[in-house]
Amino acid sequence: MELSIEELKKTLKRKDAMLLMLLVLWPALVSVGIRSQSGFFILEGIQVGALEFLYGQMVFQQIIFLPILIIIVVASMTFYKEIKEKQIYLYKDIPRTQILHSKYFSVYGTYFIFLIFYILSCFFFFFTIYAGAENAVNSFSALPENIGSILFDCFQILMLILFFIHVGISLSLRYSTGVTIFIALILYGIQNIIGFFGNIKYFTPFGYTDILDFPIADMRIVLLLSISIWLLYNIPLYRINRNYFKKAEFN
């Protein structure tokens, strides 16, 4: 665990991680834009509480893709850069699996620290700035009856982001930052068009970000299916990465 903490501290000091942390101010920009009636931010006829505002910002992460790209760069700097510069030999007395786990921890830890501050930022700026807007409802949710489905959608967006991060880690073990970003963007494009292929999307991690779009009404079943599909992709991906990292010669 000590190695993992040290890796996380090292990662958080880098400029790419600091750039990610700057995005926690995005909810402030949205709030100011709404209050100033900026054309880019106007939302007519939509009542928004704190939870709906948070959901909108999670959708922003998924659609704009910028936070995901930055954390993929963080992964690339954590894996590929150290492998290329032979910094990996600094850990020669530590088991490879332990090194891999510590680097996984640093990348995911960086994102979760960002996410915690992002959520706190959403609530803070909603109640301090956004709450004065015409469409704002000064409460936790404007639609209490939909709290469950909104939380479900937020969770599914998070699962999707974590999948992209894992793909970024996997690519960073093997390819340069440019190649990793390029392949991640292709995957992002697939995510955007897979909905046109009917039920195929439900066999991928991309098909569960909107519960209202799902043919089964029982949220518990949908949740179980989505987690199962997520694990079906991520567990083999981790095992492939672990085996590769254990056997690779970093010349």
Coordinates of N, CA and C in Angstrom, one line a residue:
M1 N 0.8 -1.2 0.0 CA 0.0 0.0 0.0 C 0.9 1.3 0.0
E2 N 2.0 1.2 0.7 CA 2.9 2.3 0.7 C 3.4 2.7 -0.7
L3 N 3.7 1.7 -1.5 CA 4.1 2.0 -2.9 C 3.0 2.7 -3.7
S4 N 1.7 2.2 -3.5 CA 0.6 2.8 -4.2 C 0.4 4.3 -3.8
I5 N 0.5 4.6 -2.5 CA 0.4 6.0 -2.0 C 1.5 6.8 -2.6
E6 N 2.7 6.3 -2.7 CA 3.8 7.1 -3.2 C 3.5 7.4 -4.7
E7 N 3.0 6.3 -5.4 CA 2.7 6.5 -6.9 C 1.6 7.6 -7.0
L8 N 0.6 7.5 -6.2 CA -0.5 8.5 -6.3 C 0.1 9.9 -6.0
K9 N 0.9 10.1 -5.0 CA 1.5 11.4 -4.7 C 2.3 11.9 -5.9
K10 N 3.1 11.0 -6.5 CA 3.9 11.4 -7.6 C 3.0 11.8 -8.8
T11 N 1.9 11.1 -9.0 CA 1.1 11.4 -10.2 C 0.4 12.7 -10.0
L12 N -0.1 13.0 -8.7 CA -0.8 14.2 -8.5 C 0.0 15.5 -8.6
K13 N 1.3 15.3 -8.6 CA 2.2 16.5 -8.7 C 2.5 16.8 -10.2
R14 N 2.1 16.0 -11.1 CA 2.4 16.2 -12.5 C 1.4 17.3 -13.1
K15 N 1.8 17.9 -14.2 CA 1.0 19.0 -14.8 C -0.2 18.4 -15.4
D16 N -0.2 17.2 -15.9 CA -1.4 16.6 -16.5 C -2.5 16.4 -15.5
A17 N -2.1 15.9 -14.3 CA -3.1 15.7 -13.2 C -3.6 17.1 -12.7
M18 N -2.7 18.1 -12.7 CA -3.2 19.4 -12.2 C -4.2 20.0 -13.2
L19 N -3.9 19.7 -14.5 CA -4.9 20.2 -15.5 C -6.2 19.6 -15.3
L20 N -6.2 18.3 -15.0 CA -7.5 17.6 -14.8 C -8.2 18.3 -13.6
M21 N -7.5 18.6 -12.5 CA -8.1 19.2 -11.3 C -8.7 20.6 -11.6
L22 N -8.2 21.3 -12.6 CA -8.7 22.6 -13.0 C -10.2 22.5 -13.5
L23 N -10.5 21.3 -14.0 CA -11.8 21.1 -14.6 C -12.9 21.1 -13.5
V24 N -12.5 21.0 -12.2 CA -13.5 21.1 -11.2 C -14.2 22.4 -11.1
L25 N -13.6 23.4 -11.8 CA -14.2 24.8 -11.9 C -15.3 24.9 -13.0
W26 N -15.4 23.8 -13.8 CA -16.4 23.9 -14.9 C -17.8 24.2 -14.4
P27 N -18.3 23.5 -13.3 CA -19.6 23.9 -12.9 C -19.8 25.3 -12.5
A28 N -18.7 26.0 -12.1 CA -18.8 27.5 -11.8 C -19.1 28.2 -13.1
L29 N -18.4 27.8 -14.2 CA -18.6 28.5 -15.5 C -20.0 28.3 -16.0
V30 N -20.5 27.0 -15.9 CA -21.9 26.8 -16.3 C -22.9 27.6 -15.5
S31 N -22.7 27.7 -14.2 CA -23.6 28.4 -13.3 C -23.6 29.9 -13.7
V32 N -22.4 30.5 -13.9 CA -22.3 31.9 -14.3 C -23.0 32.1 -15.6
G33 N -22.7 31.1 -16.6 CA -23.3 31.2 -17.9 C -24.9 31.2 -17.8
I34 N -25.4 30.4 -17.0 CA -26.9 30.3 -16.9 C -27.4 31.6 -16.3
R35 N -26.8 32.1 -15.2 CA -27.2 33.3 -14.5 C -27.1 34.5 -15.5
S36 N -26.1 34.5 -16.4 CA -26.0 35.7 -17.2 C -26.8 35.5 -18.5
Q37 N -27.5 34.4 -18.6 CA -28.4 34.2 -19.8 C -27.6 34.1 -21.1
S38 N -26.4 33.5 -21.0 CA -25.5 33.3 -22.2 C -26.2 32.3 -23.1
G39 N -26.2 32.6 -24.4 CA -27.0 31.8 -25.3 C -26.5 30.4 -25.3
F40 N -25.2 30.1 -25.0 CA -24.6 28.8 -25.0 C -25.2 28.0 -23.9
F41 N -25.6 28.6 -22.8 CA -26.0 27.9 -21.6 C -27.5 27.9 -21.3
I42 N -28.3 28.6 -22.1 CA -29.7 28.8 -21.8 C -30.4 27.4 -21.9
L43 N -31.2 27.1 -20.8 CA -32.0 25.8 -20.8 C -33.4 26.2 -20.5
E44 N -34.2 26.3 -21.5 CA -35.6 26.8 -21.4 C -36.5 25.6 -21.1
G45 N -37.4 25.9 -20.1 CA -38.4 24.9 -19.7 C -37.9 23.7 -19.0
I46 N -36.7 23.7 -18.5 CA -36.1 22.6 -17.7 C -35.9 23.0 -16.3
Q47 N -36.6 22.4 -15.3 CA -36.4 22.7 -13.9 C -35.2 21.8 -13.4
V48 N -34.3 22.5 -12.7 CA -33.1 21.9 -12.3 C -32.8 22.1 -10.8
G49 N -32.7 20.9 -10.1 CA -32.2 20.9 -8.8 C -30.8 20.5 -8.7
A50 N -30.2 20.4 -7.5 CA -28.8 20.1 -7.4 C -28.4 18.8 -8.0
L51 N -29.3 17.8 -7.9 CA -29.0 16.5 -8.5 C -29.0 16.5 -10.0
E52 N -30.0 17.2 -10.6 CA -30.1 17.3 -12.0 C -28.9 18.1 -12.6
F53 N -28.4 19.1 -11.8 CA -27.2 19.9 -12.2 C -26.0 18.9 -12.2
L54 N -25.9 18.1 -11.2 CA -24.8 17.2 -11.1 C -24.8 16.2 -12.3
Y55 N -26.0 15.7 -12.6 CA -26.2 14.8 -13.7 C -25.8 15.5 -15.0
G56 N -26.1 16.7 -15.2 CA -25.7 17.4 -16.4 C -24.2 17.5 -16.5
Q57 N -23.6 17.7 -15.4 CA -22.1 17.8 -15.4 C -21.4 16.5 -15.7
M58 N -22.1 15.4 -15.2 CA -21.6 14.0 -15.5 C -21.7 13.8 -17.0
V59 N -22.9 14.2 -17.6 CA -23.1 14.0 -19.0 C -22.0 14.8 -19.8
F60 N -21.7 16.0 -19.3 CA -20.6 16.8 -19.9 C -19.3 16.0 -20.0
Q61 N -19.0 15.3 -18.9 CA -17.7 14.5 -18.9 C -17.8 13.5 -20.0
Q62 N -18.9 12.8 -20.2 CA -19.1 11.8 -21.2 C -19.1 12.3 -22.6
I63 N -19.8 13.4 -22.9 CA -20.0 13.9 -24.2 C -18.7 14.7 -24.7
I64 N -18.3 15.6 -23.9 CA -17.1 16.5 -24.3 C -15.9 15.6 -24.3
F65 N -15.7 14.6 -23.5 CA -14.6 13.6 -23.5 C -13.3 14.2 -23.0
L66 N -13.3 15.5 -22.7 CA -12.0 16.2 -22.3 C -11.4 15.6 -21.0
P67 N -12.3 15.5 -19.9 CA -11.7 14.9 -18.7 C -11.2 13.5 -18.9
I68 N -11.9 12.7 -19.8 CA -11.5 11.3 -20.0 C -10.1 11.3 -20.8
L69 N -10.0 12.2 -21.8 CA -8.7 12.3 -22.5 C -7.6 12.7 -21.6
I70 N -7.8 13.6 -20.7 CA -6.8 14.1 -19.8 C -6.3 12.9 -18.9
I71 N -7.3 12.2 -18.3 CA -6.9 11.1 -17.4 C -6.2 9.9 -18.2
I72 N -6.6 9.8 -19.5 CA -5.8 8.8 -20.3 C -4.4 9.3 -20.5
V73 N -4.2 10.6 -20.7 CA -2.8 11.1 -20.7 C -2.1 10.9 -19.4
V74 N -2.8 11.0 -18.3 CA -2.2 10.7 -17.0 C -1.8 9.3 -17.0
A75 N -2.6 8.4 -17.5 CA -2.3 6.9 -17.6 C -1.0 6.7 -18.4
S76 N -1.0 7.4 -19.6 CA 0.1 7.3 -20.5 C 1.4 7.7 -19.8
M77 N 1.4 8.9 -19.1 CA 2.6 9.3 -18.4 C 3.0 8.4 -17.3
T78 N 2.0 7.7 -16.7 CA 2.3 6.8 -15.6 C 2.9 5.5 -16.1
F79 N 2.5 5.0 -17.3 CA 2.9 3.7 -17.8 C 4.0 3.9 -18.9
Y80 N 3.5 4.4 -20.0 CA 4.4 4.4 -21.2 C 5.6 5.3 -21.0
K81 N 5.5 6.4 -20.4 CA 6.6 7.3 -20.3 C 7.7 6.7 -19.4
E82 N 7.2 6.0 -18.3 CA 8.2 5.4 -17.4 C 8.8 4.2 -18.0
I83 N 8.1 3.5 -18.8 CA 8.6 2.3 -19.5 C 9.7 2.8 -20.6
K84 N 9.3 3.8 -21.3 CA 10.2 4.3 -22.4 C 11.5 4.9 -21.8
E85 N 11.4 5.6 -20.7 CA 12.5 6.2 -20.1 C 13.3 5.3 -19.1
K86 N 12.8 4.0 -19.1 CA 13.4 3.0 -18.2 C 13.4 3.3 -16.7
Q87 N 12.4 4.1 -16.3 CA 12.2 4.4 -14.9 C 11.7 3.2 -14.2
I88 N 11.1 2.2 -15.0 CA 10.5 1.1 -14.4 C 11.6 0.2 -13.7
Y89 N 12.8 0.4 -14.1 CA 13.9 -0.4 -13.5 C 14.2 0.1 -12.0
L90 N 13.7 1.2 -11.7 CA 13.8 1.7 -10.3 C 13.1 0.7 -9.3
Y91 N 12.2 -0.1 -9.9 CA 11.4 -1.0 -9.0 C 11.8 -2.4 -9.2
K92 N 13.1 -2.6 -9.6 CA 13.5 -4.0 -9.9 C 13.4 -5.0 -8.8
D93 N 13.4 -4.5 -7.6 CA 13.3 -5.5 -6.4 C 11.9 -5.7 -5.9
I94 N 10.9 -5.1 -6.7 CA 9.5 -5.2 -6.3 C 8.8 -6.1 -7.3
P95 N 8.0 -7.0 -6.9 CA 7.2 -7.8 -7.8 C 6.5 -7.0 -8.9
R96 N 6.5 -7.5 -10.1 CA 5.8 -6.8 -11.2 C 4.4 -6.5 -10.9
T97 N 3.7 -7.5 -10.4 CA 2.2 -7.3 -10.1 C 2.0 -6.2 -9.1
Q98 N 2.8 -6.1 -8.1 CA 2.7 -5.0 -7.1 C 2.9 -3.7 -7.8
I99 N 3.9 -3.6 -8.7 CA 4.1 -2.3 -9.4 C 2.9 -2.0 -10.2
L100 N 2.4 -3.0 -11.0 CA 1.2 -2.7 -11.8 C 0.0 -2.2 -11.0
H101 N -0.2 -2.9 -9.8 CA -1.3 -2.5 -9.0 C -1.1 -1.0 -8.4
S102 N 0.1 -0.7 -8.1 CA 0.4 0.6 -7.6 C 0.1 1.7 -8.6
K103 N 0.4 1.4 -9.9 CA 0.1 2.3 -11.0 C -1.3 2.4 -11.3
Y104 N -2.0 1.3 -11.3 CA -3.5 1.3 -11.4 C -4.1 2.2 -10.4
F105 N -3.6 2.0 -9.1 CA -4.1 2.8 -8.0 C -3.9 4.3 -8.2
S106 N -2.7 4.7 -8.7 CA -2.4 6.1 -8.9 C -3.3 6.7 -10.0
V107 N -3.6 6.0 -11.0 CA -4.4 6.5 -12.1 C -5.9 6.6 -11.7
Y108 N -6.4 5.5 -11.2 CA -7.8 5.6 -10.7 C -7.9 6.5 -9.5
G109 N -6.9 6.5 -8.6 CA -7.0 7.4 -7.5 C -7.0 8.9 -7.9
T110 N -6.3 9.2 -8.9 CA -6.3 10.6 -9.4 C -7.7 11.0 -9.9
Y111 N -8.3 10.0 -10.7 CA -9.6 10.3 -11.2 C -10.6 10.4 -10.1
F112 N -10.6 9.6 -9.1 CA -11.6 9.6 -8.0 C -11.4 10.9 -7.1
I113 N -10.2 11.3 -6.9 CA -10.0 12.6 -6.2 C -10.6 13.7 -7.0
F114 N -10.3 13.7 -8.3 CA -11.0 14.7 -9.2 C -12.5 14.6 -9.1
L115 N -13.0 13.4 -9.1 CA -14.5 13.2 -9.1 C -15.1 13.7 -7.8
I116 N -14.5 13.5 -6.7 CA -15.0 14.0 -5.4 C -15.1 15.5 -5.4
F117 N -14.0 16.1 -5.8 CA -14.0 17.6 -5.9 C -15.0 18.1 -6.9
Y118 N -15.1 17.4 -8.0 CA -16.1 17.7 -9.1 C -17.5 17.7 -8.5
I119 N -17.9 16.7 -7.8 CA -19.2 16.6 -7.2 C -19.4 17.7 -6.2
L120 N -18.5 17.9 -5.3 CA -18.6 19.0 -4.3 C -18.7 20.3 -5.0
S121 N -18.0 20.5 -6.1 CA -18.0 21.7 -6.8 C -19.4 22.0 -7.4
C122 N -20.0 20.9 -8.0 CA -21.3 21.0 -8.5 C -22.3 21.4 -7.5
F123 N -22.3 20.8 -6.3 CA -23.3 21.2 -5.3 C -23.0 22.6 -4.8
F124 N -21.7 23.0 -4.6 CA -21.4 24.3 -4.1 C -21.8 25.4 -5.0
F125 N -21.5 25.3 -6.3 CA -21.8 26.3 -7.2 C -23.3 26.3 -7.6
F126 N -24.0 25.2 -7.5 CA -25.4 25.2 -7.7 C -26.1 26.0 -6.6
F127 N -25.8 25.8 -5.4 CA -26.5 26.5 -4.3 C -26.0 28.0 -4.1
T128 N -24.8 28.3 -4.6 CA -24.3 29.6 -4.4 C -24.5 30.5 -5.6
I129 N -24.5 30.0 -6.8 CA -24.7 30.8 -8.0 C -25.9 30.4 -8.8
Y130 N -26.0 29.1 -9.2 CA -27.0 28.6 -10.1 C -28.4 28.8 -9.5
A131 N -28.5 28.6 -8.2 CA -29.8 28.6 -7.5 C -30.7 29.9 -7.8
G132 N -30.0 30.9 -8.2 CA -30.8 32.2 -8.5 C -31.3 32.2 -9.9
A133 N -31.1 31.2 -10.7 CA -31.5 31.2 -12.1 C -33.0 30.9 -12.1
E134 N -33.7 31.3 -13.2 CA -35.1 31.1 -13.3 C -35.6 29.7 -13.3
N135 N -34.8 28.8 -13.9 CA -35.2 27.4 -13.9 C -34.7 26.6 -12.8
A136 N -34.0 27.2 -11.8 CA -33.5 26.5 -10.7 C -34.5 26.2 -9.6
V137 N -34.4 25.0 -9.0 CA -35.2 24.7 -7.9 C -34.3 24.5 -6.7
N138 N -34.4 25.3 -5.7 CA -33.4 25.4 -4.6 C -33.6 24.2 -3.6
S139 N -33.4 23.0 -4.2 CA -33.5 21.8 -3.4 C -32.6 20.7 -4.0
F140 N -32.6 19.6 -3.3 CA -31.7 18.5 -3.8 C -32.1 18.0 -5.2
S141 N -33.4 17.9 -5.5 CA -33.9 17.5 -6.8 C -35.2 18.2 -7.1
A142 N -35.3 18.6 -8.4 CA -36.5 19.2 -8.9 C -37.5 18.1 -9.2
L143 N -37.1 16.9 -9.4 CA -38.0 15.8 -9.7 C -37.7 14.6 -8.7
P144 N -38.2 14.7 -7.5 CA -37.9 13.7 -6.5 C -38.3 12.3 -6.9
E145 N -39.3 12.1 -7.7 CA -39.8 10.8 -8.2 C -38.7 10.2 -9.1
N146 N -37.8 11.0 -9.7 CA -36.8 10.5 -10.6 C -35.4 10.3 -10.0
I147 N -35.3 10.5 -8.7 CA -34.0 10.5 -8.1 C -33.3 9.2 -8.4
G148 N -34.0 8.0 -8.3 CA -33.4 6.7 -8.5 C -32.8 6.6 -9.9
S149 N -33.6 7.0 -10.9 CA -33.2 6.9 -12.3 C -32.0 7.8 -12.6
I150 N -32.0 9.0 -12.0 CA -30.9 10.0 -12.2 C -29.6 9.4 -11.6
L151 N -29.7 8.9 -10.4 CA -28.5 8.3 -9.7 C -28.0 7.1 -10.5
F152 N -29.0 6.3 -11.1 CA -28.6 5.2 -11.9 C -27.8 5.6 -13.1
D153 N -28.3 6.7 -13.8 CA -27.6 7.2 -15.0 C -26.2 7.7 -14.6
C154 N -26.1 8.4 -13.5 CA -24.8 9.0 -13.1 C -23.9 7.8 -12.8
F155 N -24.3 6.8 -12.2 CA -23.5 5.6 -11.9 C -23.0 5.0 -13.2
Q156 N -23.9 4.8 -14.2 CA -23.6 4.2 -15.5 C -22.6 5.1 -16.2
I157 N -22.7 6.4 -16.2 CA -21.7 7.2 -16.8 C -20.3 7.0 -16.1
L158 N -20.3 6.9 -14.8 CA -19.1 6.7 -14.1 C -18.5 5.4 -14.5
M159 N -19.3 4.3 -14.6 CA -18.8 3.0 -15.1 C -18.2 3.1 -16.5
L160 N -18.8 3.9 -17.4 CA -18.3 4.0 -18.7 C -17.0 4.8 -18.7
I161 N -16.9 5.8 -17.9 CA -15.6 6.5 -17.8 C -14.5 5.6 -17.2
L162 N -14.8 4.8 -16.2 CA -13.8 3.9 -15.7 C -13.4 2.9 -16.7
F163 N -14.3 2.5 -17.6 CA -13.9 1.6 -18.7 C -12.9 2.2 -19.6
F164 N -13.2 3.5 -20.0 CA -12.3 4.2 -20.9 C -10.9 4.4 -20.2
I165 N -10.9 4.6 -18.9 CA -9.6 4.7 -18.2 C -8.9 3.4 -18.3
H166 N -9.6 2.3 -18.1 CA -8.9 1.0 -18.2 C -8.4 0.7 -19.6
V167 N -9.1 1.1 -20.6 CA -8.6 1.0 -22.0 C -7.4 1.8 -22.2
G168 N -7.4 3.1 -21.6 CA -6.3 3.9 -21.7 C -5.0 3.4 -21.0
I169 N -5.2 2.7 -19.9 CA -4.1 2.1 -19.2 C -3.6 0.9 -20.0
S170 N -4.5 0.1 -20.6 CA -4.1 -1.0 -21.4 C -3.3 -0.6 -22.6
L171 N -3.7 0.5 -23.3 CA -3.0 1.0 -24.5 C -1.6 1.6 -24.1
S172 N -1.6 2.3 -22.9 CA -0.4 3.0 -22.4 C 0.7 2.0 -22.1
L173 N 0.4 0.8 -21.8 CA 1.4 -0.3 -21.5 C 2.2 -0.6 -22.8
R174 N 1.5 -0.3 -23.9 CA 2.1 -0.8 -25.2 C 2.4 0.3 -26.2
Y175 N 1.7 1.4 -26.2 CA 1.8 2.4 -27.2 C 2.1 3.8 -26.7
S176 N 2.5 4.7 -27.6 CA 2.8 6.0 -27.2 C 1.5 6.8 -26.8
T177 N 1.7 8.0 -26.3 CA 0.6 8.8 -25.9 C -0.3 9.1 -27.1
G178 N 0.3 9.5 -28.2 CA -0.4 9.9 -29.4 C -1.3 8.7 -29.9
V179 N -0.7 7.5 -30.0 CA -1.4 6.3 -30.5 C -2.6 6.0 -29.5
T180 N -2.3 6.1 -28.2 CA -3.3 5.8 -27.2 C -4.5 6.7 -27.3
I181 N -4.2 8.0 -27.5 CA -5.3 9.0 -27.6 C -6.1 8.7 -28.9
F182 N -5.4 8.4 -30.0 CA -6.1 8.2 -31.3 C -7.0 7.0 -31.1
I183 N -6.6 5.9 -30.6 CA -7.4 4.7 -30.4 C -8.6 5.0 -29.5
A184 N -8.3 5.8 -28.4 CA -9.4 6.1 -27.5 C -10.5 7.0 -28.2
L185 N -10.0 7.9 -29.1 CA -11.0 8.7 -29.8 C -11.8 7.8 -30.8
I186 N -11.2 6.8 -31.4 CA -11.9 5.9 -32.2 C -13.0 5.1 -31.4
L187 N -12.6 4.7 -30.2 CA -13.5 4.0 -29.3 C -14.7 5.0 -28.9
Y188 N -14.3 6.2 -28.7 CA -15.4 7.2 -28.4 C -16.3 7.4 -29.5
G189 N -15.8 7.4 -30.8 CA -16.7 7.4 -31.9 C -17.6 6.2 -32.0
I190 N -17.1 5.0 -31.7 CA -17.9 3.8 -31.7 C -19.0 3.9 -30.6
Q191 N -18.7 4.5 -29.5 CA -19.7 4.7 -28.4 C -20.8 5.6 -28.9
N192 N -20.5 6.6 -29.7 CA -21.5 7.5 -30.2 C -22.4 6.9 -31.3
I193 N -22.0 5.9 -32.0 CA -22.8 5.4 -33.1 C -23.4 4.0 -32.8
I194 N -23.0 3.4 -31.7 CA -23.4 2.0 -31.5 C -24.9 2.0 -31.2
G195 N -25.5 3.1 -30.8 CA -26.9 3.1 -30.5 C -27.7 2.9 -31.8
F196 N -27.1 3.1 -33.0 CA -27.9 2.9 -34.2 C -27.9 1.4 -34.6
F197 N -27.3 0.5 -33.8 CA -27.2 -0.9 -34.1 C -28.1 -1.7 -33.2
G198 N -29.2 -1.1 -32.7 CA -30.2 -1.8 -32.0 C -29.7 -2.4 -30.6
N199 N -30.0 -3.6 -30.3 CA -29.7 -4.2 -29.0 C -28.3 -4.6 -28.9
I200 N -27.5 -4.5 -29.9 CA -26.0 -4.8 -29.9 C -25.4 -4.0 -28.8
K201 N -25.8 -2.8 -28.6 CA -25.1 -1.9 -27.6 C -25.2 -2.5 -26.2
Y202 N -26.2 -3.3 -25.9 CA -26.4 -3.9 -24.5 C -25.4 -5.0 -24.2
F203 N -24.6 -5.4 -25.3 CA -23.5 -6.3 -25.1 C -22.2 -5.6 -24.9
T204 N -22.2 -4.3 -24.8 CA -21.0 -3.5 -24.6 C -21.2 -2.6 -23.4
P205 N -20.1 -2.0 -22.9 CA -20.3 -1.1 -21.7 C -20.9 0.2 -22.1
F206 N -21.3 0.4 -23.4 CA -21.8 1.7 -23.8 C -23.3 1.8 -23.8
G207 N -24.0 0.7 -23.5 CA -25.4 0.7 -23.7 C -26.3 0.9 -22.5
Y208 N -25.8 1.4 -21.4 CA -26.6 1.5 -20.2 C -26.6 2.9 -19.5
T209 N -26.3 3.9 -20.3 CA -26.2 5.2 -19.6 C -27.6 6.0 -19.6
D210 N -28.6 5.3 -20.1 CA -29.9 5.9 -20.0 C -31.0 4.8 -19.7
I211 N -31.4 4.8 -18.5 CA -32.3 3.7 -18.1 C -33.7 3.8 -18.8
L212 N -34.1 5.0 -19.2 CA -35.4 5.2 -19.9 C -35.3 4.6 -21.3
D213 N -34.1 4.3 -21.8 CA -34.0 3.8 -23.1 C -33.9 2.2 -23.1
F214 N -33.9 1.7 -21.8 CA -33.8 0.2 -21.7 C -35.1 -0.5 -21.8
P215 N -35.2 -1.6 -22.5 CA -36.5 -2.3 -22.7 C -37.1 -2.9 -21.4
I216 N -36.2 -3.1 -20.4 CA -36.7 -3.7 -19.1 C -36.8 -2.6 -18.1
A217 N -38.0 -2.6 -17.4 CA -38.3 -1.5 -16.5 C -37.6 -1.6 -15.1
D218 N -37.3 -2.9 -14.7 CA -36.8 -3.1 -13.4 C -35.4 -2.7 -13.3
M219 N -35.1 -1.6 -12.5 CA -33.8 -1.0 -12.4 C -32.8 -2.0 -11.9
R220 N -33.2 -2.9 -11.0 CA -32.3 -3.8 -10.3 C -31.7 -4.8 -11.4
I221 N -32.6 -5.2 -12.3 CA -32.1 -6.1 -13.3 C -31.2 -5.4 -14.3
V222 N -31.5 -4.2 -14.6 CA -30.6 -3.4 -15.5 C -29.3 -3.2 -14.9
L223 N -29.3 -2.9 -13.6 CA -28.1 -2.6 -12.8 C -27.2 -3.9 -12.8
L224 N -27.8 -5.0 -12.6 CA -27.1 -6.3 -12.5 C -26.5 -6.6 -13.9
L225 N -27.3 -6.4 -15.0 CA -26.8 -6.6 -16.3 C -25.6 -5.7 -16.7
S226 N -25.8 -4.5 -16.3 CA -24.7 -3.5 -16.7 C -23.4 -3.8 -15.9
I227 N -23.5 -4.2 -14.7 CA -22.3 -4.5 -13.9 C -21.7 -5.8 -14.5
S228 N -22.5 -6.7 -14.8 CA -22.0 -8.0 -15.4 C -21.2 -7.8 -16.7
I229 N -21.8 -6.9 -17.6 CA -21.2 -6.6 -18.8 C -19.9 -5.9 -18.6
W230 N -19.9 -5.0 -17.6 CA -18.7 -4.2 -17.3 C -17.6 -5.1 -16.8
L231 N -17.9 -6.0 -16.0 CA -16.9 -7.0 -15.4 C -16.4 -7.9 -16.6
L232 N -17.4 -8.3 -17.5 CA -17.0 -9.2 -18.6 C -15.9 -8.6 -19.4
Y233 N -15.9 -7.3 -19.6 CA -14.9 -6.6 -20.4 C -13.6 -6.3 -19.5
N234 N -13.8 -5.9 -18.3 CA -12.7 -5.4 -17.5 C -11.8 -6.4 -16.9
I235 N -12.4 -7.5 -16.4 CA -11.6 -8.6 -15.8 C -10.6 -9.2 -16.8
P236 N -11.1 -9.6 -18.0 CA -10.1 -10.1 -19.0 C -9.0 -9.1 -19.3
L237 N -9.5 -7.8 -19.4 CA -8.5 -6.8 -19.8 C -7.4 -6.6 -18.7
Y238 N -7.8 -6.7 -17.5 CA -6.9 -6.6 -16.4 C -5.9 -7.8 -16.4
R239 N -6.4 -9.0 -16.6 CA -5.6 -10.2 -16.7 C -4.6 -10.2 -17.8
I240 N -5.0 -9.7 -19.0 CA -4.1 -9.5 -20.1 C -3.0 -8.5 -19.8
N241 N -3.4 -7.4 -19.1 CA -2.4 -6.4 -18.7 C -1.4 -7.0 -17.7
R242 N -1.9 -7.7 -16.8 CA -1.1 -8.3 -15.7 C -0.1 -9.2 -16.3
N243 N -0.5 -10.1 -17.2 CA 0.4 -11.1 -17.8 C 1.4 -10.4 -18.7
Y244 N 0.9 -9.4 -19.4 CA 1.9 -8.7 -20.3 C 2.9 -8.0 -19.5
F245 N 2.5 -7.3 -18.4 CA 3.4 -6.5 -17.5 C 4.4 -7.5 -16.8
K246 N 4.0 -8.6 -16.5 CA 4.9 -9.6 -15.7 C 6.0 -10.2 -16.7
K247 N 5.6 -10.3 -17.9 CA 6.5 -11.0 -18.9 C 7.3 -10.1 -19.8
A248 N 6.9 -8.8 -19.8 CA 7.5 -7.9 -20.8 C 8.9 -7.6 -20.4
E249 N 9.7 -7.4 -21.5 CA 11.1 -6.9 -21.3 C 11.1 -5.5 -21.7
F250 N 11.4 -4.6 -20.8 CA 11.4 -3.2 -21.0 C 12.8 -2.7 -21.4
N251 N 13.0 -2.9 -22.7 CA 14.4 -2.5 -23.2 C 14.5 -1.1 -23.6

